[in-house]
PDB file of C-alpha atoms in Angstrom:
ATOM      1  CA  MET A   1       0.000   0.000   0.000  1.00 40.00           C
ATOM      2  CA  ARG A   2       1.353   3.422  -0.962  1.00 51.00           C
ATOM      3  CA  LEU A   3       2.252   5.757   1.885  1.00 42.00           C
ATOM      4  CA  GLN A   4      -0.214   8.389   0.669  1.00 44.00           C
ATOM      5  CA  THR A   5      -3.021   5.816   0.587  1.00 43.00           C
ATOM      6  CA  MET A   6      -2.130   4.709   4.103  1.00 43.00           C
ATOM      7  CA  LEU A   7      -2.174   8.293   5.345  1.00 41.00           C
ATOM      8  CA  HIS A   8      -5.560   8.932   3.729  1.00 44.00           C
ATOM      9  CA  THR A   9      -6.891   5.794   5.399  1.00 46.00           C
ATOM     10  CA  VAL A  10      -5.739   6.950   8.836  1.00 44.00           C
ATOM     11  CA  PHE A  11      -6.313  10.680   8.249  1.00 59.00           C
ATOM     12  CA  PRO A  12      -9.038  11.116   5.583  1.00 82.00           C
ATOM     13  CA  PRO A  13      -8.788  14.416   3.660  1.00 90.00           C
ATOM     14  CA  GLU A  14     -11.045  17.145   5.032  1.00 93.00           C
ATOM     15  CA  CYS A  15     -12.594  20.197   3.430  1.00 94.00           C
ATOM     16  CA  LEU A  16     -10.381  23.233   3.964  1.00 94.00           C
ATOM     17  CA  SER A  17     -13.395  25.241   5.068  1.00 94.00           C
ATOM     18  CA  CYS A  18     -15.801  23.033   7.017  1.00 93.00           C
ATOM     19  CA  ALA A  19     -13.700  19.901   7.743  1.00 88.00           C
ATOM     20  CA  GLU A  20     -16.153  17.570   6.018  1.00 92.00           C
ATOM     21  CA  ARG A  21     -14.506  14.590   4.360  1.00 92.00           C
ATOM     22  CA  VAL A  22     -13.477  15.059   0.727  1.00 91.00           C
ATOM     23  CA  GLU A  23     -11.950  12.728  -1.830  1.00 85.00           C
ATOM     24  CA  ASP A  24      -8.731  14.661  -2.403  1.00 86.00           C
ATOM     25  CA  PRO A  25      -6.401  16.549  -0.069  1.00 88.00           C
ATOM     26  CA  PHE A  26      -6.159  20.333  -0.370  1.00 90.00           C
ATOM     27  CA  ALA A  27      -9.761  20.650  -1.533  1.00 91.00           C
ATOM     28  CA  ILE A  28     -13.077  22.105  -0.428  1.00 93.00           C
ATOM     29  CA  CYS A  29     -16.327  20.171  -0.448  1.00 95.00           C
ATOM     30  CA  GLY A  30     -19.056  20.682  -3.021  1.00 94.00           C
ATOM     31  CA  SER A  31     -21.227  22.681  -0.653  1.00 94.00           C
ATOM     32  CA  CYS A  32     -18.423  25.079   0.312  1.00 95.00           C
ATOM     33  CA  TRP A  33     -17.321  25.337  -3.304  1.00 94.00           C
ATOM     34  CA  ALA A  34     -20.804  26.486  -4.279  1.00 94.00           C
ATOM     35  CA  ASP A  35     -20.719  29.104  -1.505  1.00 95.00           C
ATOM     36  CA  THR A  36     -17.262  30.443  -2.354  1.00 96.00           C
ATOM     37  CA  PRO A  37     -17.513  33.657  -4.413  1.00 96.00           C
ATOM     38  CA  PHE A  38     -15.175  32.591  -7.217  1.00 97.00           C
ATOM     39  CA  ILE A  39     -14.790  35.288  -9.866  1.00 96.00           C
ATOM     40  CA  LEU A  40     -15.816  33.582 -13.080  1.00 92.00           C
ATOM     41  CA  GLY A  41     -16.684  35.210 -16.372  1.00 89.00           C
ATOM     42  CA  ALA A  42     -16.395  38.956 -16.892  1.00 92.00           C
ATOM     43  CA  ALA A  43     -13.963  40.798 -14.618  1.00 94.00           C
ATOM     44  CA  CYS A  44     -12.217  44.157 -14.470  1.00 96.00           C
ATOM     45  CA  ASP A  45      -8.992  43.955 -16.449  1.00 96.00           C
ATOM     46  CA  LEU A  46      -7.125  46.065 -13.889  1.00 97.00           C
ATOM     47  CA  CYS A  47      -8.218  44.788 -10.487  1.00 96.00           C
ATOM     48  CA  GLY A  48      -9.972  41.492 -11.210  1.00 96.00           C
ATOM     49  CA  THR A  49     -13.247  42.344  -9.530  1.00 95.00           C
ATOM     50  CA  GLY A  50     -16.181  40.449 -11.002  1.00 93.00           C
ATOM     51  CA  LEU A  51     -18.457  42.270 -13.423  1.00 93.00           C
ATOM     52  CA  PRO A  52     -21.483  39.987 -13.784  1.00 86.00           C
ATOM     53  CA  GLY A  53     -23.671  40.679 -16.767  1.00 80.00           C
ATOM     54  CA  GLN A  54     -21.013  42.665 -18.624  1.00 81.00           C
ATOM     55  CA  THR A  55     -19.308  41.689 -21.852  1.00 76.00           C
ATOM     56  CA  ALA A  56     -16.612  43.269 -23.954  1.00 65.00           C
ATOM     57  CA  ALA A  57     -15.636  43.127 -27.589  1.00 62.00           C
ATOM     58  CA  SER A  58     -12.481  41.188 -28.425  1.00 64.00           C
ATOM     59  CA  ASP A  59     -10.424  44.389 -28.603  1.00 70.00           C
ATOM     60  CA  GLU A  60     -12.030  46.117 -25.598  1.00 80.00           C
ATOM     61  CA  ARG A  61     -10.974  46.101 -21.957  1.00 89.00           C
ATOM     62  CA  LEU A  62     -13.505  45.849 -19.158  1.00 94.00           C
ATOM     63  CA  ILE A  63     -12.754  48.421 -16.455  1.00 94.00           C
ATOM     64  CA  CYS A  64     -14.761  48.731 -13.233  1.00 94.00           C
ATOM     65  CA  SER A  65     -15.969  52.092 -11.921  1.00 93.00           C
ATOM     66  CA  GLU A  66     -13.270  52.209  -9.227  1.00 93.00           C
ATOM     67  CA  CYS A  67     -10.411  51.617 -11.669  1.00 95.00           C
ATOM     68  CA  SER A  68     -11.847  54.147 -14.103  1.00 94.00           C
ATOM     69  CA  THR A  69     -11.294  56.862 -11.470  1.00 93.00           C
ATOM     70  CA  THR A  70      -8.227  55.470  -9.646  1.00 91.00           C
ATOM     71  CA  PRO A  71      -4.935  55.401 -11.570  1.00 91.00           C
ATOM     72  CA  ARG A  72      -3.331  51.937 -11.602  1.00 96.00           C
ATOM     73  CA  PRO A  73       0.406  51.766 -12.351  1.00 96.00           C
ATOM     74  CA  TRP A  74       0.187  48.090 -13.347  1.00 98.00           C
ATOM     75  CA  SER A  75      -1.059  46.746 -16.699  1.00 97.00           C
ATOM     76  CA  HIS A  76      -3.487  43.937 -15.812  1.00 97.00           C
ATOM     77  CA  GLY A  77      -5.019  42.417 -12.700  1.00 98.00           C
ATOM     78  CA  ARG A  78      -6.848  39.242 -11.725  1.00 98.00           C
ATOM     79  CA  ALA A  79      -8.300  37.733  -8.547  1.00 98.00           C
ATOM     80  CA  VAL A  80      -9.555  34.255  -7.640  1.00 98.00           C
ATOM     81  CA  PHE A  81     -12.596  35.109  -5.534  1.00 97.00           C
ATOM     82  CA  GLY A  82     -14.326  37.898  -3.671  1.00 97.00           C
ATOM     83  CA  TYR A  83     -13.339  38.659  -0.084  1.00 96.00           C
ATOM     84  CA  ASP A  84     -16.640  37.539   1.327  1.00 95.00           C
ATOM     85  CA  GLY A  85     -18.118  34.496   3.055  1.00 95.00           C
ATOM     86  CA  ILE A  86     -15.957  31.413   2.590  1.00 96.00           C
ATOM     87  CA  GLY A  87     -13.489  33.406   0.502  1.00 96.00           C
ATOM     88  CA  ARG A  88     -12.813  35.669   3.483  1.00 96.00           C
ATOM     89  CA  LYS A  89     -12.698  32.686   5.839  1.00 96.00           C
ATOM     90  CA  LEU A  90     -10.016  30.986   3.735  1.00 96.00           C
ATOM     91  CA  VAL A  91      -7.870  34.119   3.498  1.00 96.00           C
ATOM     92  CA  LEU A  92      -8.001  34.761   7.244  1.00 95.00           C
ATOM     93  CA  ALA A  93      -7.180  31.132   7.997  1.00 95.00           C
ATOM     94  CA  LEU A  94      -4.181  31.329   5.660  1.00 94.00           C
ATOM     95  CA  LYS A  95      -2.902  34.616   7.064  1.00 90.00           C
ATOM     96  CA  HIS A  96      -3.587  34.201  10.769  1.00 88.00           C
ATOM     97  CA  GLY A  97      -4.264  30.496  11.305  1.00 84.00           C
ATOM     98  CA  ASP A  98      -1.029  28.928  10.061  1.00 85.00           C
ATOM     99  CA  ARG A  99      -3.020  27.173   7.304  1.00 91.00           C
ATOM    100  CA  ALA A 100      -0.372  26.625   4.656  1.00 92.00           C
ATOM    101  CA  ASP A 101      -2.614  23.925   3.195  1.00 93.00           C
ATOM    102  CA  ILE A 102      -4.902  26.686   1.917  1.00 95.00           C
ATOM    103  CA  ALA A 103      -2.035  28.191  -0.084  1.00 95.00           C
ATOM    104  CA  ARG A 104      -1.334  24.737  -1.543  1.00 94.00           C
ATOM    105  CA  ALA A 105      -4.976  24.447  -2.617  1.00 95.00           C
ATOM    106  CA  ALA A 106      -4.892  27.934  -4.137  1.00 96.00           C
ATOM    107  CA  GLY A 107      -2.187  27.039  -6.652  1.00 96.00           C
ATOM    108  CA  PRO A 108      -4.511  25.767  -9.403  1.00 96.00           C
ATOM    109  CA  TRP A 109      -7.071  28.488  -8.611  1.00 97.00           C
ATOM    110  CA  LEU A 110      -4.441  31.186  -9.130  1.00 98.00           C
ATOM    111  CA  ALA A 111      -3.190  29.511 -12.318  1.00 97.00           C
ATOM    112  CA  ARG A 112      -6.699  29.490 -13.730  1.00 96.00           C
ATOM    113  CA  ALA A 113      -7.539  33.068 -12.696  1.00 97.00           C
ATOM    114  CA  GLY A 114      -4.243  34.410 -14.017  1.00 96.00           C
ATOM    115  CA  VAL A 115      -3.930  32.289 -17.134  1.00 96.00           C
ATOM    116  CA  ASP A 116      -3.791  35.319 -19.438  1.00 93.00           C
ATOM    117  CA  LEU A 117      -1.050  36.890 -17.271  1.00 96.00           C
ATOM    118  CA  LEU A 118       1.221  33.855 -17.301  1.00 95.00           C
ATOM    119  CA  HIS A 119       1.595  33.011 -20.986  1.00 90.00           C
ATOM    120  CA  ASP A 120       4.880  34.864 -21.565  1.00 89.00           C
ATOM    121  CA  ASN A 121       6.987  33.255 -18.821  1.00 91.00           C
ATOM    122  CA  PRO A 122       6.711  36.121 -16.324  1.00 97.00           C
ATOM    123  CA  LEU A 123       8.679  36.540 -13.137  1.00 98.00           C
ATOM    124  CA  VAL A 124       6.375  36.006 -10.156  1.00 98.00           C
ATOM    125  CA  VAL A 125       7.191  38.212  -7.168  1.00 98.00           C
ATOM    126  CA  PRO A 126       5.276  37.993  -3.872  1.00 98.00           C
ATOM    127  CA  ILE A 127       4.451  41.148  -1.946  1.00 97.00           C
ATOM    128  CA  PRO A 128       7.053  41.249   0.850  1.00 95.00           C
ATOM    129  CA  LEU A 129       6.559  41.500   4.597  1.00 92.00           C
ATOM    130  CA  HIS A 130       8.789  43.616   6.793  1.00 89.00           C
ATOM    131  CA  TRP A 131      11.286  41.391   8.594  1.00 86.00           C
ATOM    132  CA  THR A 132       9.724  42.132  11.991  1.00 86.00           C
ATOM    133  CA  ARG A 133       6.305  40.917  10.860  1.00 86.00           C
ATOM    134  CA  LEU A 134       7.852  37.945   9.110  1.00 84.00           C
ATOM    135  CA  ALA A 135       9.604  37.002  12.352  1.00 84.00           C
ATOM    136  CA  ARG A 136       6.307  37.094  14.247  1.00 86.00           C
ATOM    137  CA  ARG A 137       4.258  35.252  11.613  1.00 84.00           C
ATOM    138  CA  ARG A 138       7.084  32.883  10.581  1.00 87.00           C
ATOM    139  CA  PHE A 139       5.970  32.867   6.940  1.00 91.00           C
ATOM    140  CA  ASN A 140       4.905  35.214   4.149  1.00 94.00           C
ATOM    141  CA  GLN A 141       1.494  34.118   2.889  1.00 96.00           C
ATOM    142  CA  ALA A 142       2.115  35.825  -0.465  1.00 97.00           C
ATOM    143  CA  ALA A 143       5.286  33.771  -0.947  1.00 97.00           C
ATOM    144  CA  LEU A 144       3.385  30.568  -0.141  1.00 97.00           C
ATOM    145  CA  LEU A 145       0.841  31.500  -2.811  1.00 97.00           C
ATOM    146  CA  ALA A 146       3.607  32.237  -5.321  1.00 98.00           C
ATOM    147  CA  TRP A 147       5.245  28.851  -4.819  1.00 97.00           C
ATOM    148  CA  ALA A 148       1.858  27.125  -5.013  1.00 97.00           C
ATOM    149  CA  LEU A 149       1.191  28.879  -8.318  1.00 97.00           C
ATOM    150  CA  ALA A 150       4.580  27.764  -9.631  1.00 96.00           C
ATOM    151  CA  ARG A 151       3.597  24.124  -9.092  1.00 94.00           C
ATOM    152  CA  HIS A 152       0.817  24.559 -11.662  1.00 93.00           C
ATOM    153  CA  ALA A 153       2.273  27.079 -14.107  1.00 94.00           C
ATOM    154  CA  ASP A 154       5.534  27.457 -15.969  1.00 85.00           C
ATOM    155  CA  VAL A 155       6.776  30.482 -14.055  1.00 94.00           C
ATOM    156  CA  THR A 156       9.845  31.545 -12.116  1.00 96.00           C
ATOM    157  CA  VAL A 157       9.439  32.836  -8.559  1.00 98.00           C
ATOM    158  CA  GLU A 158      11.808  35.315  -6.929  1.00 98.00           C
ATOM    159  CA  PRO A 159      10.646  35.741  -3.320  1.00 96.00           C
ATOM    160  CA  MET A 160      13.363  38.261  -2.451  1.00 96.00           C
ATOM    161  CA  ALA A 161      13.052  40.621  -5.422  1.00 97.00           C
ATOM    162  CA  LEU A 162      11.350  43.275  -3.256  1.00 97.00           C
ATOM    163  CA  LEU A 163      12.011  44.556   0.248  1.00 94.00           C
ATOM    164  CA  ARG A 164       9.609  46.307   2.602  1.00 92.00           C
ATOM    165  CA  LEU A 165      11.536  49.179   4.167  1.00 86.00           C
ATOM    166  CA  ARG A 166       9.402  49.806   7.209  1.00 80.00           C
ATOM    167  CA  PRO A 167       6.823  47.881   9.264  1.00 71.00           C
ATOM    168  CA  THR A 168       3.715  49.548   7.842  1.00 67.00           C
ATOM    169  CA  PRO A 169       0.706  49.405  10.172  1.00 56.00           C
ATOM    170  CA  SER A 170      -2.284  47.316   9.145  1.00 61.00           C
ATOM    171  CA  GLN A 171      -4.368  48.720   6.303  1.00 59.00           C
ATOM    172  CA  GLU A 172      -7.592  47.566   7.975  1.00 62.00           C
ATOM    173  CA  GLY A 173     -10.001  50.397   8.761  1.00 59.00           C
ATOM    174  CA  ARG A 174      -8.184  53.001   6.630  1.00 59.00           C
ATOM    175  CA  ASP A 175      -9.810  54.814   3.745  1.00 57.00           C
ATOM    176  CA  ARG A 176      -8.316  54.726   0.248  1.00 60.00           C
ATOM    177  CA  ASP A 177      -6.123  57.816   0.645  1.00 60.00           C
ATOM    178  CA  ALA A 178      -4.815  56.671   4.035  1.00 59.00           C
ATOM    179  CA  ARG A 179      -3.995  53.236   2.621  1.00 56.00           C
ATOM    180  CA  HIS A 180      -1.902  54.776  -0.148  1.00 54.00           C
ATOM    181  CA  GLN A 181      -0.149  57.124   2.277  1.00 62.00           C
ATOM    182  CA  ASN A 182       0.560  54.210   4.644  1.00 58.00           C
ATOM    183  CA  VAL A 183       2.576  52.283   2.048  1.00 64.00           C
ATOM    184  CA  ASP A 184       3.993  55.198   0.068  1.00 61.00           C
ATOM    185  CA  GLU A 185       7.686  54.535  -0.659  1.00 69.00           C
ATOM    186  CA  ALA A 186       7.553  51.523   1.686  1.00 81.00           C
ATOM    187  CA  MET A 187       9.063  49.101  -0.850  1.00 90.00           C
ATOM    188  CA  LEU A 188      12.075  48.943  -3.089  1.00 92.00           C
ATOM    189  CA  ALA A 189      13.906  46.389  -5.176  1.00 96.00           C
ATOM    190  CA  HIS A 190      16.432  44.228  -3.343  1.00 96.00           C
ATOM    191  CA  PRO A 191      19.922  45.641  -4.087  1.00 95.00           C
ATOM    192  CA  ARG A 192      21.060  42.289  -5.526  1.00 94.00           C
ATOM    193  CA  ARG A 193      18.007  40.068  -6.055  1.00 94.00           C
ATOM    194  CA  GLY A 194      15.946  42.877  -7.578  1.00 96.00           C
ATOM    195  CA  THR A 195      18.084  43.104 -10.708  1.00 96.00           C
ATOM    196  CA  CYS A 196      16.291  40.009 -12.047  1.00 97.00           C
ATOM    197  CA  MET A 197      13.223  42.181 -12.761  1.00 98.00           C
ATOM    198  CA  ALA A 198      14.954  44.304 -15.408  1.00 97.00           C
ATOM    199  CA  GLY A 199      13.323  43.834 -18.804  1.00 97.00           C
ATOM    200  CA  ARG A 200      10.858  41.253 -17.454  1.00 97.00           C
ATOM    201  CA  HIS A 201       7.107  41.010 -17.151  1.00 98.00           C
ATOM    202  CA  VAL A 202       6.611  40.867 -13.380  1.00 98.00           C
ATOM    203  CA  VAL A 203       3.473  39.383 -11.847  1.00 98.00           C
ATOM    204  CA  LEU A 204       2.982  40.540  -8.268  1.00 98.00           C
ATOM    205  CA  ILE A 205       1.040  38.197  -6.010  1.00 98.00           C
ATOM    206  CA  ASP A 206      -0.701  38.775  -2.667  1.00 97.00           C
ATOM    207  CA  ASP A 207      -3.516  37.314  -0.619  1.00 97.00           C
ATOM    208  CA  VAL A 208      -5.895  40.304  -0.764  1.00 96.00           C
ATOM    209  CA  MET A 209      -6.404  43.425  -2.851  1.00 96.00           C
ATOM    210  CA  THR A 210      -8.512  46.145  -1.226  1.00 93.00           C
ATOM    211  CA  SER A 211      -7.715  49.642  -2.495  1.00 91.00           C
ATOM    212  CA  GLY A 212      -4.709  48.455  -4.502  1.00 93.00           C
ATOM    213  CA  ALA A 213      -2.340  50.685  -2.486  1.00 91.00           C
ATOM    214  CA  THR A 214       0.079  47.887  -1.608  1.00 93.00           C
ATOM    215  CA  PHE A 215       0.147  46.606  -5.182  1.00 96.00           C
ATOM    216  CA  ALA A 216       0.710  50.172  -6.430  1.00 95.00           C
ATOM    217  CA  ALA A 217       3.699  50.720  -4.137  1.00 94.00           C
ATOM    218  CA  ALA A 218       5.195  47.375  -5.161  1.00 96.00           C
ATOM    219  CA  THR A 219       4.562  48.097  -8.847  1.00 97.00           C
ATOM    220  CA  GLN A 220       6.441  51.388  -8.651  1.00 95.00           C
ATOM    221  CA  ALA A 221       9.392  49.579  -7.069  1.00 96.00           C
ATOM    222  CA  CYS A 222       9.363  46.998  -9.879  1.00 97.00           C
ATOM    223  CA  LEU A 223       9.201  49.642 -12.596  1.00 97.00           C
ATOM    224  CA  THR A 224      12.018  51.601 -10.954  1.00 95.00           C
ATOM    225  CA  ALA A 225      14.075  48.399 -11.042  1.00 97.00           C
ATOM    226  CA  GLY A 226      13.544  48.199 -14.802  1.00 98.00           C
ATOM    227  CA  ALA A 227      10.574  45.825 -15.134  1.00 98.00           C
ATOM    228  CA  GLU A 228       9.091  46.006 -18.632  1.00 98.00           C
ATOM    229  CA  LYS A 229       5.553  45.737 -17.302  1.00 97.00           C
ATOM    230  CA  VAL A 230       3.768  44.644 -14.129  1.00 98.00           C
ATOM    231  CA  SER A 231       0.574  42.678 -13.600  1.00 98.00           C
ATOM    232  CA  VAL A 232      -1.070  41.789 -10.296  1.00 98.00           C
ATOM    233  CA  LEU A 233      -2.735  38.611  -9.064  1.00 98.00           C
ATOM    234  CA  ALA A 234      -4.647  38.319  -5.781  1.00 98.00           C
ATOM    235  CA  LEU A 235      -6.300  35.401  -4.052  1.00 98.00           C
ATOM    236  CA  ALA A 236      -9.189  37.665  -2.983  1.00 98.00           C
ATOM    237  CA  ARG A 237     -10.584  41.008  -4.114  1.00 97.00           C
ATOM    238  CA  VAL A 238     -12.420  43.157  -1.581  1.00 95.00           C
ATOM    239  CA  GLY A 239     -15.593  44.705  -2.976  1.00 84.00           C
ATOM    240  CA  ARG A 240     -16.175  48.434  -2.807  1.00 68.00           C
ATOM    241  CA  ASP A 241     -18.929  47.997  -0.223  1.00 51.00           C
ATOM    242  CA  ALA A 242     -16.820  45.759   2.059  1.00 43.00           C
TER     243      ALA A 242
END
């Protein structure tokens, strides 16, 4: 009997959300899947938010109302699901519950959501944590997502391409302007590792996009380091009314 089969016999795989038994590890059950707000179909081409009921011509970009009034320094954006219900539960469990298994499960979700960002062999760069926060948390959830994506897509990951210069306070509870001010000039390219971004298409990855302030700060650092273009990919996108 294979070791994996033996382990599944002793420890049957459980749904990542509700702990019900499932057939495969790193999966969610059918009921939780149906209740997870996956972004399928039409979506904003800059932030990935779902745009149900909208369609675009083959040569037209769909842009949500927020992105039409908020400058985005990156070229394209995608997200896996909305930051609501089970989507929010999974993100919080990943970030604060030491649930690395959720990042493992997110690999194929991210590959599917970002398929049009990954066709030209981009360099995938996770949003960095300041070293003090990394020491407390013991892992960077964005880096876990990046490595999970790499298991399902032909991409290169450079987890140290960017540095966070200061321990920025949490963005939670801040309005859009305060979020941008909080992370302004908070990131830069690593003096040695960051040179790999020159002339490359960089895909930034993080667990959540709210206002886009963190992605914007990271994008500017990538462009300053010589990146040809930058796209962004998030596990969850917070709605405007969240």
